[in-house]
Short mmCIF file of C-alpha atoms in Angstrom, two decimals:
data_model
loop_
_atom_site.label_atom_id
_atom_site.label_comp_id
_atom_site.label_asym_id
_atom_site.label_seq_id
_atom_site.Cartn_x
_atom_site.Cartn_y
_atom_site.Cartn_z
CA MET V 20 -0.05 0.00 -0.07
CA ALA V 21 1.42 3.34 -0.94
CA GLU V 22 2.50 5.69 1.79
CA ILE V 23 3.50 9.39 1.89
CA VAL V 24 7.05 10.20 3.04
CA LYS V 25 6.94 13.57 4.76
CA MET V 26 9.82 16.07 5.24
CA PRO V 27 11.13 15.23 8.77
CA LYS V 28 12.19 17.92 11.26
CA MET V 29 15.94 17.37 11.32
CA SER V 30 16.85 20.15 13.77
CA ASP V 31 15.05 22.17 16.49
CA THR V 32 14.91 25.16 14.26
CA MET V 33 14.14 23.55 10.97
CA GLU V 34 11.10 24.97 9.17
CA GLU V 35 11.95 23.59 5.59
CA GLY V 36 14.51 21.41 3.81
CA VAL V 37 16.03 21.96 0.47
CA ILE V 38 16.58 18.94 -1.71
CA ALA V 39 20.36 19.01 -2.35
CA VAL V 40 20.60 15.63 -4.10
CA TRP V 41 18.17 12.90 -4.88
CA HIS V 42 19.61 9.38 -4.65
CA LYS V 43 16.48 7.74 -5.94
CA LYS V 44 14.34 8.70 -8.91
CA VAL V 45 10.72 7.68 -9.80
CA GLY V 46 10.57 3.93 -10.59
CA ASP V 47 13.58 3.01 -8.38
CA LYS V 48 13.37 0.38 -5.63
CA VAL V 49 14.02 1.56 -2.21
CA GLU V 50 14.55 -0.30 1.16
CA SER V 51 14.28 0.71 4.72
CA GLY V 52 17.59 2.28 5.82
CA GLU V 53 18.59 3.01 2.29
CA LEU V 54 19.82 6.53 1.41
CA MET V 55 17.21 8.26 -0.39
CA ALA V 56 18.20 12.03 -0.45
CA GLU V 57 20.59 14.64 0.87
CA ILE V 58 18.56 17.58 2.50
CA GLU V 59 20.00 20.94 3.42
CA THR V 60 18.52 22.14 6.73
CA ASP V 61 19.27 25.48 8.31
CA LYS V 62 22.23 23.92 10.09
CA ALA V 63 23.86 21.37 7.77
CA THR V 64 23.28 19.05 4.74
CA MET V 65 22.03 15.68 6.23
CA ASP V 66 21.41 12.26 4.80
CA TYR V 67 17.79 11.06 4.68
CA GLU V 68 17.33 7.22 4.86
CA SER V 69 14.05 5.77 3.90
CA TYR V 70 11.83 4.14 6.52
CA HIS V 71 9.93 2.34 3.86
CA ASP V 72 10.26 -0.64 1.39
CA GLY V 73 8.92 -0.46 -2.04
CA THR V 74 8.99 1.57 -5.31
CA VAL V 75 9.30 5.38 -5.62
CA LEU V 76 6.00 6.56 -7.30
CA TYR V 77 6.47 10.18 -6.76
CA LEU V 78 8.99 12.84 -5.75
CA GLY V 79 7.53 15.90 -4.16
CA ALA V 80 10.24 18.46 -5.21
CA GLU V 81 13.19 18.82 -7.72
CA GLU V 82 16.83 19.21 -6.63
CA GLY V 83 17.18 22.75 -5.27
CA ASP V 84 13.59 23.13 -4.33
CA ALA V 85 12.34 23.61 -0.85
CA VAL V 86 9.84 21.35 1.10
CA GLN V 87 8.11 22.44 4.24
CA VAL V 88 8.57 20.28 7.37
CA ASP V 89 5.64 17.68 7.17
CA GLY V 90 5.33 18.37 3.55
CA VAL V 91 5.13 15.72 0.88
CA LEU V 92 8.72 14.52 0.25
CA ALA V 93 7.86 11.48 -1.75
CA ILE V 94 5.40 8.54 -2.02
CA VAL V 95 6.57 4.94 -1.92
CA GLY V 96 4.40 1.87 -2.68
CA GLU V 97 3.94 -1.07 -4.88
CA ASP V 98 4.98 -0.79 -8.59
CA GLY V 99 2.29 0.71 -10.66
CA GLU V 100 0.15 1.59 -7.74
CA ASP V 101 -2.24 4.61 -8.18
CA TYR V 102 -1.18 7.20 -5.54
CA GLN V 103 -3.11 10.20 -6.79
CA ALA V 104 -5.82 9.58 -4.12
CA LEU V 105 -3.06 9.93 -1.46
CA LEU V 106 -2.05 13.28 -2.79
CA ASP V 107 -5.52 14.64 -3.10
CA GLY V 108 -6.20 13.42 0.54
CA GLU V 109 -3.60 15.94 1.72
CA SER V 110 -5.96 18.82 0.95
CA SER V 111 -9.35 17.06 0.77
CA SER V 112 -11.03 13.89 2.07
CA GLU V 113 -13.65 13.67 -0.59
CA GLU V 114 -12.31 10.30 -1.89
CA ALA V 115 -12.26 8.71 1.44
CA ALA V 116 -14.48 5.57 1.70
CA PRO V 117 -18.08 6.07 3.02
CA ALA V 118 -18.22 5.93 6.94
CA THR V 119 -20.63 3.08 6.63
CA GLU V 120 -17.94 0.87 5.34
CA ALA V 121 -15.96 1.35 8.45
CA ALA V 122 -18.88 0.50 10.69
CA SER V 123 -19.20 -3.07 9.37
CA PRO V 124 -16.21 -5.11 10.75
CA ALA V 125 -14.28 -7.44 8.53
CA PRO V 126 -14.50 -11.10 9.08
CA ALA V 127 -11.97 -12.29 11.41
CA ALA V 128 -10.31 -14.65 8.94
CA ALA V 129 -9.54 -11.68 6.72
CA VAL V 130 -7.31 -9.90 9.11
CA SER V 131 -4.49 -12.48 8.52
CA SER V 132 -5.10 -13.22 4.80
CA GLU V 133 -6.21 -9.98 3.27
CA LYS V 134 -4.97 -6.38 3.25
CA ILE V 135 -6.67 -4.33 6.08
CA ASP V 136 -8.41 -1.23 4.67
CA THR V 137 -7.53 1.83 6.71
CA SER V 138 -8.48 4.52 4.15
CA SER V 139 -11.60 5.61 6.07
CA ILE V 140 -9.74 5.79 9.49
CA ASN V 141 -9.16 9.55 10.29
CA ALA V 142 -6.05 8.84 12.30
CA THR V 143 -2.20 8.92 11.61
CA ILE V 144 0.43 6.75 13.01
CA VAL V 145 3.34 8.96 14.49
CA ARG V 146 6.49 6.99 14.12
CA MET V 147 9.85 7.19 16.01
CA PRO V 148 12.05 9.69 13.93
CA LYS V 149 15.75 8.99 13.34
CA MET V 150 17.16 11.93 15.43
CA SER V 151 20.83 11.16 14.88
CA ASP V 152 22.82 9.38 12.27
CA THR V 153 23.50 6.52 14.50
CA MET V 154 20.18 6.26 16.23
CA GLU V 155 18.42 2.88 16.14
CA GLU V 156 15.98 3.49 18.93
CA GLY V 157 14.81 6.03 21.27
CA VAL V 158 13.72 5.74 24.96
CA ILE V 159 10.75 7.90 26.19
CA ALA V 160 12.29 10.02 28.88
CA THR V 161 9.03 12.16 29.44
CA TRP V 162 5.61 12.24 27.88
CA HIS V 163 4.13 15.74 27.64
CA LYS V 164 0.83 14.48 26.32
CA LYS V 165 -1.47 11.62 27.38
CA VAL V 166 -4.26 9.76 25.65
CA GLY V 167 -7.15 11.94 25.16
CA ASP V 168 -5.31 15.22 25.08
CA THR V 169 -5.46 17.36 21.92
CA VAL V 170 -2.19 18.28 20.20
CA GLU V 171 -1.36 20.67 17.52
CA SER V 172 1.44 20.75 14.96
CA GLY V 173 4.71 22.03 16.36
CA GLU V 174 3.54 21.37 20.00
CA LEU V 175 5.96 19.40 22.31
CA VAL V 176 4.78 15.69 22.75
CA ALA V 177 7.73 14.08 24.37
CA ASP V 178 11.33 14.13 25.54
CA VAL V 179 13.20 11.28 23.70
CA GLU V 180 16.49 9.87 24.73
CA THR V 181 18.70 8.89 21.88
CA ASP V 182 22.18 7.48 21.96
CA LYS V 183 23.64 11.03 22.06
CA ALA V 184 21.29 13.28 23.82
CA THR V 185 17.86 13.73 25.19
CA MET V 186 15.90 15.68 22.55
CA GLU V 187 12.44 17.23 22.27
CA TYR V 188 9.97 15.78 19.83
CA GLU V 189 7.46 18.06 18.51
CA SER V 190 4.11 16.84 16.65
CA TYR V 191 3.78 17.23 12.92
CA ASP V 192 0.03 16.43 13.19
CA ASP V 193 -3.15 18.05 14.64
CA GLY V 194 -5.79 16.06 16.51
CA THR V 195 -6.31 13.89 19.66
CA VAL V 196 -3.86 11.53 21.11
CA LEU V 197 -5.59 8.09 20.70
CA TYR V 198 -2.69 5.89 21.67
CA LEU V 199 0.83 5.93 23.08
CA GLY V 200 3.18 3.36 21.84
CA ALA V 201 5.45 3.09 24.99
CA SER V 202 5.52 4.03 28.57
CA GLU V 203 8.14 6.36 30.04
CA GLY V 204 11.37 4.57 30.18
CA GLU V 205 10.68 2.13 27.45
CA ALA V 206 12.44 2.06 24.09
CA VAL V 207 10.82 2.39 20.57
CA LYS V 208 12.69 1.41 17.49
CA VAL V 209 13.22 3.95 14.78
CA ASP V 210 10.08 4.04 12.63
CA GLY V 211 8.20 2.13 15.33
CA ILE V 212 4.85 3.29 16.62
CA LEU V 213 5.44 6.21 18.74
CA ALA V 214 1.73 7.39 19.01
CA ILE V 215 -1.44 7.68 17.04
CA VAL V 216 -3.19 11.02 16.58
CA GLY V 217 -6.55 11.51 14.94
CA GLU V 218 -10.22 12.25 15.39
CA PRO V 219 -11.87 11.31 18.76
CA GLY V 220 -13.18 7.78 18.52
CA ALA V 221 -11.20 6.76 15.41
CA ASP V 222 -10.41 3.04 15.06
CA PHE V 223 -6.73 3.24 15.91
CA GLU V 224 -6.63 -0.55 16.80
CA THR V 225 -7.26 -1.45 13.07
CA LEU V 226 -4.31 0.88 12.17
CA ILE V 227 -2.10 -1.05 14.41
CA LYS V 228 -3.16 -4.40 13.08
CA ALA V 229 -2.54 -3.23 9.58
CA ASP V 230 0.86 -1.92 10.56
CA VAL V 231 1.66 -5.43 12.07
CA GLN V 232 0.41 -7.14 8.92
CA ASN V 233 2.50 -4.86 6.76
CA ASP V 234 5.70 -5.48 8.61
CA ALA V 235 6.33 -8.95 9.87
CA ASP V 236 9.25 -7.77 12.05
CA THR V 237 6.97 -5.37 14.13
CA ALA V 238 6.81 -6.43 17.71
CA GLU V 239 3.54 -7.65 19.08
CA VAL V 240 1.36 -4.98 20.27
CA THR V 241 -0.10 -6.81 23.25
CA ALA V 242 2.21 -7.78 26.10
CA PRO V 243 2.62 -11.47 26.62
CA GLU V 244 0.75 -13.06 29.51
CA ALA V 245 2.66 -13.30 32.71
CA PRO V 246 3.89 -16.68 33.74
CA ALA V 247 1.72 -18.54 36.08
CA GLU V 248 4.33 -18.15 38.73
CA ALA V 249 3.73 -14.42 38.78
CA ALA V 250 0.08 -14.72 39.49
CA PRO V 251 -0.98 -13.73 43.06
CA VAL V 252 -1.46 -16.66 45.44
CA ALA V 253 -2.71 -17.05 48.95
CA GLU V 254 -0.13 -16.47 51.47
CA LYS V 255 0.74 -19.65 53.31
CA PRO V 256 3.06 -19.95 56.41
CA ILE V 257 6.59 -21.25 55.44
CA ALA V 258 8.18 -23.28 58.16
CA ALA V 259 11.60 -22.20 59.44
CA ALA V 260 13.10 -25.56 58.72
CA PRO V 261 11.80 -28.99 57.29
CA VAL V 262 11.21 -31.94 59.74
CA ALA V 263 14.27 -33.61 61.08
CA ASN V 264 14.00 -36.83 59.19
CA GLU V 265 14.17 -34.92 55.84
CA ALA V 266 11.58 -37.15 54.25
CA PRO V 267 10.69 -36.30 50.54
CA VAL V 268 7.48 -34.26 50.32
CA THR V 269 4.48 -36.17 49.10
CA HIS V 270 2.99 -34.76 45.91
CA PRO V 271 -0.55 -35.71 44.94
CA SER V 272 0.39 -36.75 41.28
CA GLY V 273 3.41 -38.82 42.25
CA ARG V 274 5.59 -36.37 40.52
CA VAL V 275 7.37 -33.12 41.76
CA LYS V 276 5.69 -30.00 40.33
CA ALA V 277 8.12 -27.17 40.23
CA SER V 278 8.63 -24.11 37.90
CA PRO V 279 11.71 -24.22 35.68
CA LEU V 280 13.26 -21.26 37.64
CA ALA V 281 12.83 -23.22 40.91
CA LYS V 282 14.46 -26.44 39.40
CA ARG V 283 17.32 -24.36 38.14
CA LEU V 284 17.89 -22.55 41.42
CA ALA V 285 17.73 -25.88 43.35
CA SER V 286 20.32 -27.46 41.06
CA GLU V 287 22.63 -24.53 41.58
CA LYS V 288 22.18 -24.68 45.32
CA GLY V 289 22.62 -28.40 45.29
CA ILE V 290 19.00 -28.93 46.85
CA ASP V 291 17.09 -32.11 46.15
CA ILE V 292 13.90 -30.47 44.74
CA ALA V 293 11.74 -33.47 46.01
CA LEU V 294 12.62 -32.19 49.66
CA VAL V 295 11.13 -28.71 49.18
CA GLN V 296 7.48 -27.94 50.27
CA GLY V 297 5.71 -26.08 47.49
CA THR V 298 3.61 -23.03 48.32
CA GLY V 299 2.45 -22.19 44.68
CA GLU V 300 -0.85 -23.26 43.15
CA ALA V 301 -1.70 -26.98 43.87
CA GLY V 302 1.55 -27.22 45.76
CA ARG V 303 3.76 -26.27 42.97
CA ILE V 304 7.35 -25.45 44.02
CA ILE V 305 8.36 -21.81 43.00
CA LYS V 306 11.36 -19.71 43.41
CA ARG V 307 10.66 -18.49 47.01
CA ASP V 308 10.22 -22.06 48.24
CA VAL V 309 13.81 -22.88 47.16
CA GLU V 310 15.22 -19.53 48.48
CA SER V 311 13.71 -20.21 51.88
CA TYR V 312 14.60 -23.90 52.14
CA VAL V 313 16.89 -24.76 55.11
CA PRO V 314 18.35 -28.35 55.25
CA ALA V 315 17.57 -30.33 58.30
CA ALA V 316 20.29 -31.50 60.76
CA GLN V 317 21.73 -34.93 59.81
CA PRO V 318 19.90 -37.87 61.75
CA ALA V 319 21.90 -40.03 64.08
CA ILE V 320 23.34 -43.30 62.78
CA ALA V 321 24.33 -46.64 64.38
CA SER V 322 28.00 -47.41 65.00
CA LYS V 323 29.43 -50.13 62.66
CA THR V 324 31.27 -51.85 65.71
CA THR V 325 29.10 -51.64 68.56
CA GLY V 326 25.55 -50.88 67.00
CA ALA V 327 25.28 -47.85 69.40
CA VAL V 328 23.49 -44.82 68.25
CA GLU V 329 26.23 -42.19 67.62
CA ALA V 330 25.80 -38.52 66.39
CA ALA V 331 26.62 -38.54 62.71
CA ALA V 332 28.36 -35.07 62.72
CA PRO V 333 31.51 -34.32 64.67
CA ALA V 334 31.56 -31.76 67.51
CA ILE V 335 32.95 -29.00 65.45
CA GLN V 336 30.15 -27.38 63.24
CA LEU V 337 31.08 -25.14 60.39
CA PRO V 338 28.82 -22.24 59.51
CA THR V 339 26.26 -22.92 56.68
CA ILE V 340 27.07 -19.63 54.94
CA VAL V 341 30.51 -18.09 54.73
CA GLY V 342 29.71 -15.52 52.02
CA GLU V 343 27.06 -14.52 49.51
CA GLU V 344 27.40 -14.13 45.86
CA SER V 345 25.78 -11.04 44.48
CA PHE V 346 25.74 -8.84 41.26
CA GLU V 347 23.78 -6.12 39.62
CA ASP V 348 22.65 -6.09 36.10
CA VAL V 349 22.80 -2.56 34.69
CA LYS V 350 20.43 -1.86 31.79
CA LEU V 351 22.47 -0.54 28.75
CA SER V 352 21.81 3.15 27.93
CA GLN V 353 21.29 4.15 24.34
CA MET V 354 24.75 5.79 24.30
CA ARG V 355 26.52 2.69 25.53
CA LYS V 356 24.68 0.47 23.05
CA VAL V 357 26.04 2.67 20.07
CA ILE V 358 29.43 2.83 21.48
CA ALA V 359 29.64 -0.93 21.63
CA ARG V 360 28.34 -1.47 18.09
CA ARG V 361 30.31 1.35 16.42
CA LEU V 362 33.59 0.76 18.04
CA GLY V 363 33.20 -2.99 17.65
CA GLU V 364 32.68 -2.60 14.08
CA SER V 365 35.56 -0.27 13.71
CA LYS V 366 38.01 -2.49 15.67
CA PHE V 367 37.18 -5.57 13.57
CA ALA V 368 36.58 -3.97 10.25
CA ALA V 369 39.43 -1.47 10.08
CA PRO V 370 43.00 -3.04 10.24
CA HIS V 371 44.63 -0.96 13.05
CA PHE V 372 48.32 -0.34 13.46
CA TYR V 373 49.85 2.05 16.01
CA LEU V 374 52.62 4.70 15.84
CA THR V 375 54.01 6.07 19.24
CA MET V 376 56.16 9.11 19.75
CA GLU V 377 57.72 11.04 22.44
CA ILE V 378 57.56 14.82 22.56
CA ASN V 379 59.52 17.32 24.55
CA MET V 380 57.01 19.75 26.20
CA ASP V 381 59.46 22.11 27.85
CA LYS V 382 59.04 24.92 25.33
CA ALA V 383 55.19 24.20 25.34
CA ILE V 384 55.10 24.71 28.98
CA GLU V 385 56.79 28.04 28.72
CA ALA V 386 54.79 29.15 25.83
CA ARG V 387 51.40 28.25 27.50
CA LYS V 388 52.43 30.16 30.66
CA SER V 389 53.06 33.39 28.58
CA MET V 390 49.89 32.93 26.45
CA ASN V 391 47.64 32.61 29.39
CA GLU V 392 48.94 35.91 30.71
CA ILE V 393 47.18 37.76 27.78
CA SER V 394 44.58 35.08 26.69
CA PRO V 395 40.87 36.02 27.43
CA VAL V 396 40.34 32.22 28.32
CA LYS V 397 42.76 29.73 29.87
CA ILE V 398 44.49 27.69 27.32
CA SER V 399 45.16 24.08 28.14
CA PHE V 400 47.68 21.58 26.81
CA ASN V 401 44.87 19.83 25.08
CA ASP V 402 44.00 22.96 23.26
CA MET V 403 47.52 23.11 21.94
CA VAL V 404 47.41 19.46 20.81
CA ILE V 405 44.23 20.20 18.85
CA LYS V 406 45.86 23.17 17.13
CA ALA V 407 48.99 21.28 16.31
CA VAL V 408 47.06 18.43 15.05
CA ALA V 409 44.98 20.56 12.91
CA VAL V 410 47.93 22.56 11.42
CA ALA V 411 49.75 19.27 10.72
CA LEU V 412 46.73 17.77 8.91
CA ARG V 413 46.84 20.73 6.41
CA LYS V 414 50.41 19.43 5.34
CA HIS V 415 49.23 15.66 5.42
CA PRO V 416 45.82 15.39 3.81
CA GLY V 417 46.25 11.71 3.52
CA VAL V 418 45.81 11.40 7.29
CA ASN V 419 42.78 13.56 7.11
CA SER V 420 40.99 11.00 5.08
CA SER V 421 38.08 8.35 5.34
CA TRP V 422 37.48 4.87 3.94
CA LEU V 423 34.26 4.58 2.06
CA ASP V 424 34.42 0.99 0.90
CA ASP V 425 34.88 1.68 -2.78
CA ARG V 426 36.84 4.87 -2.62
CA ILE V 427 39.04 6.90 -0.25
CA ARG V 428 37.63 10.44 0.57
CA ILE V 429 40.46 13.04 1.27
CA ASN V 430 39.00 15.81 3.26
CA HIS V 431 40.27 19.42 2.41
CA HIS V 432 38.71 20.77 5.56
CA VAL V 433 39.88 19.94 9.14
CA HIS V 434 37.23 19.10 11.74
CA ILE V 435 38.71 17.79 15.02
CA GLY V 436 36.57 15.44 17.14
CA VAL V 437 37.43 15.71 20.81
CA ALA V 438 36.35 12.69 23.01
CA VAL V 439 34.69 13.81 26.21
CA ALA V 440 33.88 11.38 28.98
CA VAL V 441 30.28 11.56 30.40
CA ASP V 442 28.59 9.44 33.05
CA GLU V 443 27.09 6.89 30.52
CA GLY V 444 30.13 6.67 28.16
CA LEU V 445 31.87 8.87 25.61
CA LEU V 446 30.67 11.62 23.40
CA VAL V 447 32.77 13.24 20.57
CA PRO V 448 31.87 17.00 19.86
CA VAL V 449 33.51 18.38 16.93
CA VAL V 450 35.69 21.67 16.58
CA LYS V 451 35.15 22.67 12.91
CA PHE V 452 37.83 24.24 10.72
CA ALA V 453 40.22 24.02 13.75
CA ASP V 454 43.09 24.92 11.50
CA ASN V 455 41.77 28.34 11.01
CA LYS V 456 41.03 29.24 14.78
CA PRO V 457 43.40 30.85 17.22
CA LEU V 458 44.21 28.90 20.36
CA SER V 459 41.86 31.07 22.48
CA HIS V 460 38.87 30.39 20.13
CA ILE V 461 39.60 26.72 20.33
CA SER V 462 39.83 26.77 24.20
CA ALA V 463 36.49 28.52 24.50
CA GLU V 464 34.70 26.21 22.07
CA VAL V 465 36.10 23.05 23.56
CA LYS V 466 34.92 24.24 27.13
CA GLY V 467 31.59 25.09 25.75
CA LEU V 468 31.19 21.82 23.97
CA GLY V 469 32.31 19.85 26.94
CA ALA V 470 29.88 21.37 29.04
CA LYS V 471 26.98 20.71 26.78
CA ALA V 472 28.10 17.05 26.44
CA ARG V 473 28.03 16.47 30.16
CA ASP V 474 24.59 18.07 30.35
CA LYS V 475 23.39 15.96 27.37
CA LYS V 476 22.52 19.20 25.48
CA LEU V 477 24.64 18.52 22.34
CA GLN V 478 22.77 18.72 19.05
CA PRO V 479 23.44 16.31 16.26
CA ASP V 480 25.29 18.80 14.12
CA GLU V 481 27.72 19.49 16.95
CA MET V 482 28.78 15.85 16.79
CA GLU V 483 28.99 15.22 13.11
CA GLY V 484 31.68 15.80 10.33
CA ASN V 485 34.86 14.74 12.20
CA THR V 486 37.82 14.08 9.92
CA PHE V 487 40.33 13.29 12.82
CA THR V 488 39.90 12.52 16.49
CA ILE V 489 41.80 13.09 19.69
CA SER V 490 41.38 11.23 23.01
CA ASN V 491 43.19 12.71 25.96
CA LEU V 492 43.62 10.74 29.13
CA GLY V 493 46.72 12.57 30.41
CA MET V 494 44.68 14.52 33.09
CA PHE V 495 43.96 10.99 34.71
CA GLY V 496 47.60 10.17 35.06
CA ILE V 497 47.67 7.80 32.09
CA GLU V 498 51.12 7.95 30.52
CA GLU V 499 50.48 6.04 27.28
CA PHE V 500 47.50 4.15 25.71
CA THR V 501 45.92 3.18 22.43
CA ALA V 502 42.54 4.17 21.06
CA ILE V 503 40.01 2.66 18.76
CA ILE V 504 39.47 4.59 15.59
CA ASN V 505 36.34 6.69 15.49
CA PRO V 506 34.40 6.20 12.15
CA PRO V 507 34.44 7.64 9.60
CA ASP V 508 38.04 8.90 10.49
CA ALA V 509 41.13 7.08 9.34
CA CYS V 510 43.12 7.93 12.39
CA ILE V 511 42.79 8.84 16.14
CA MET V 512 45.50 10.16 18.45
CA ALA V 513 45.71 8.95 22.03
CA VAL V 514 47.41 11.62 24.32
CA GLY V 515 49.11 10.78 27.47
CA GLY V 516 50.10 12.88 30.34
CA ILE V 517 53.24 15.11 30.63
CA LYS V 518 55.93 13.38 32.88
CA GLN V 519 59.20 14.53 34.04
CA THR V 520 62.02 12.24 33.24
CA ALA V 521 65.64 11.87 32.41
CA ILE V 522 66.63 12.91 28.85
CA VAL V 523 69.84 13.69 27.09
CA LYS V 524 70.07 17.23 26.07
CA ASP V 525 73.30 18.68 24.19
CA GLY V 526 75.10 15.57 25.33
CA GLU V 527 74.36 15.84 28.87
CA LEU V 528 71.75 14.15 31.18
CA ALA V 529 68.99 16.58 32.12
CA ILE V 530 65.39 16.69 33.44
CA GLY V 531 62.80 16.91 30.72
CA ASN V 532 58.98 17.12 30.38
CA ILE V 533 57.89 14.29 27.98
CA MET V 534 54.50 13.55 26.55
CA LYS V 535 53.76 10.41 24.74
CA VAL V 536 51.16 10.22 21.92
CA THR V 537 50.17 7.06 20.08
CA MET V 538 48.19 7.41 16.73
CA SER V 539 45.94 4.45 15.64
CA CYS V 540 45.73 4.16 11.88
CA ASP V 541 43.49 2.45 9.29
CA HIS V 542 45.92 0.66 7.23
CA ARG V 543 43.47 0.63 4.25
CA VAL V 544 44.00 4.33 4.12
CA VAL V 545 47.08 5.38 5.85
CA ASP V 546 50.52 3.62 5.43
CA GLY V 547 53.23 3.76 7.97
CA ALA V 548 55.39 6.27 6.29
CA VAL V 549 52.47 8.69 5.81
CA GLY V 550 51.41 8.53 9.51
CA SER V 551 55.11 8.87 10.65
CA ALA V 552 55.61 12.02 8.43
CA PHE V 553 52.56 13.58 9.98
CA LEU V 554 53.61 12.67 13.61
CA LYS V 555 57.13 14.09 12.77
CA ASP V 556 55.58 17.66 11.80
CA PHE V 557 53.04 17.35 14.81
CA LYS V 558 55.99 16.76 17.27
CA SER V 559 57.90 19.86 15.78
CA LEU V 560 55.04 22.12 16.19
CA LEU V 561 54.69 21.32 19.97
CA GLU V 562 58.43 21.44 20.48
CA ASP V 563 58.52 24.89 18.83
CA PRO V 564 54.99 26.17 19.64
CA VAL V 565 55.67 29.70 18.21
CA ARG V 566 54.86 28.00 14.89
CA LEU V 567 51.23 27.41 16.09
CA LEU V 568 50.75 31.16 16.11
CA VAL V 569 51.84 31.95 12.59
#
């Protein structure tokens, strides 16, 4: 069934998008997740990936033309399908099916074998948008609307936690909230059902059924039944300990009735499940029965020599419990999921090799002291590293490159990603055109981006476009380490701390301030000689920092 693809709101201030490039034309096949167009917003030119599978039936604008947010970007459906009614329906509902058709329910068998007709339902499915280039799902941090509330286009509906930030989601539709697809704290996949908005009383349940029918991978709307063990049962007194003779408990059917969890727990604890008294329904043994089970004392036994009854256990008794195993499962945040996925892909897809170099920071220390006497903001050693990397990249564009499967992209601009540690993981805000900025500008920008990263207020355009990344752990006392390349970069530099150590200077032993850096390189893009030449120039810039000011 044909569907209208609407212009998404790709930034908080976006009102329209200009079609920079179409990657699909009418008649082309398109799959969910496939690049469809490049759209120029008020902040950046961004890739638009399709949420639909099918054939492109209609394009709503030519390259260079603007489309309003929520305007018709394209129509995707089955090859040869008539989409004109959909276009007409944007301004008029005259061709909608009569209301009487909706009143007569379809036979139950038709739900699974025939397409469900939703043309007469005056409601719209609101889907989870892709709010960042790496987003796969969003967690509902806060709902600002509930079922029954009216909502207008542009009105705040929810706060959505992505893998990079918590962002506001504004409605594109007018109407009444009929259905919410998740509770606060739950995740919704990109293109999953976020909500349904329409006329009061509209049959939104049929819309959901149609959506499930059209996408076999859509999760079941109704929650699974709770296991029988979770059902409330009458409270029964639990004995502190079983009887002394530890006789097996008699079960009415002659077999032990126990939940799988209780059986597994008993096996782990070395408990004979037949000795446990069940308190569940019909005497079923459940988890709490195993957890509260206390073995009885060993019975007395007869002496092999005299036949006299003796105590089975020696006088010394060891405590039953000498410690307790415990652990805590922490639910993965969106950020941690993406870090795991992207860096895993990078480590195992890109052949890494490493180049380490020692840099004498004596002159850099003196220069920084002098610069901070006149600088409007305090310049850090990290700021000097960023500037030195940016200047060196101008001379070595081969390091300022990316691997794109069938080609290598050599970037002529220098955008430096700066890794920032936050509570949930790592964010990489980007200092753009760093080679053209003075140290004081870089310092102020890095401080501002770092504060926004820790407050989770970074916007997607502030974390995109990096051509080289720097990770600095020197402030934590780390002398040397290696880092995993941050795609799409070909290199990342790991910066250690500055350490006083013995050096040979002018043929004599002296004390010097040494900093070690290790550059991880993607061997598909950068060869050892290319990376070494870059590091040589980077080293000379920091060892004679006056050159950074020219």
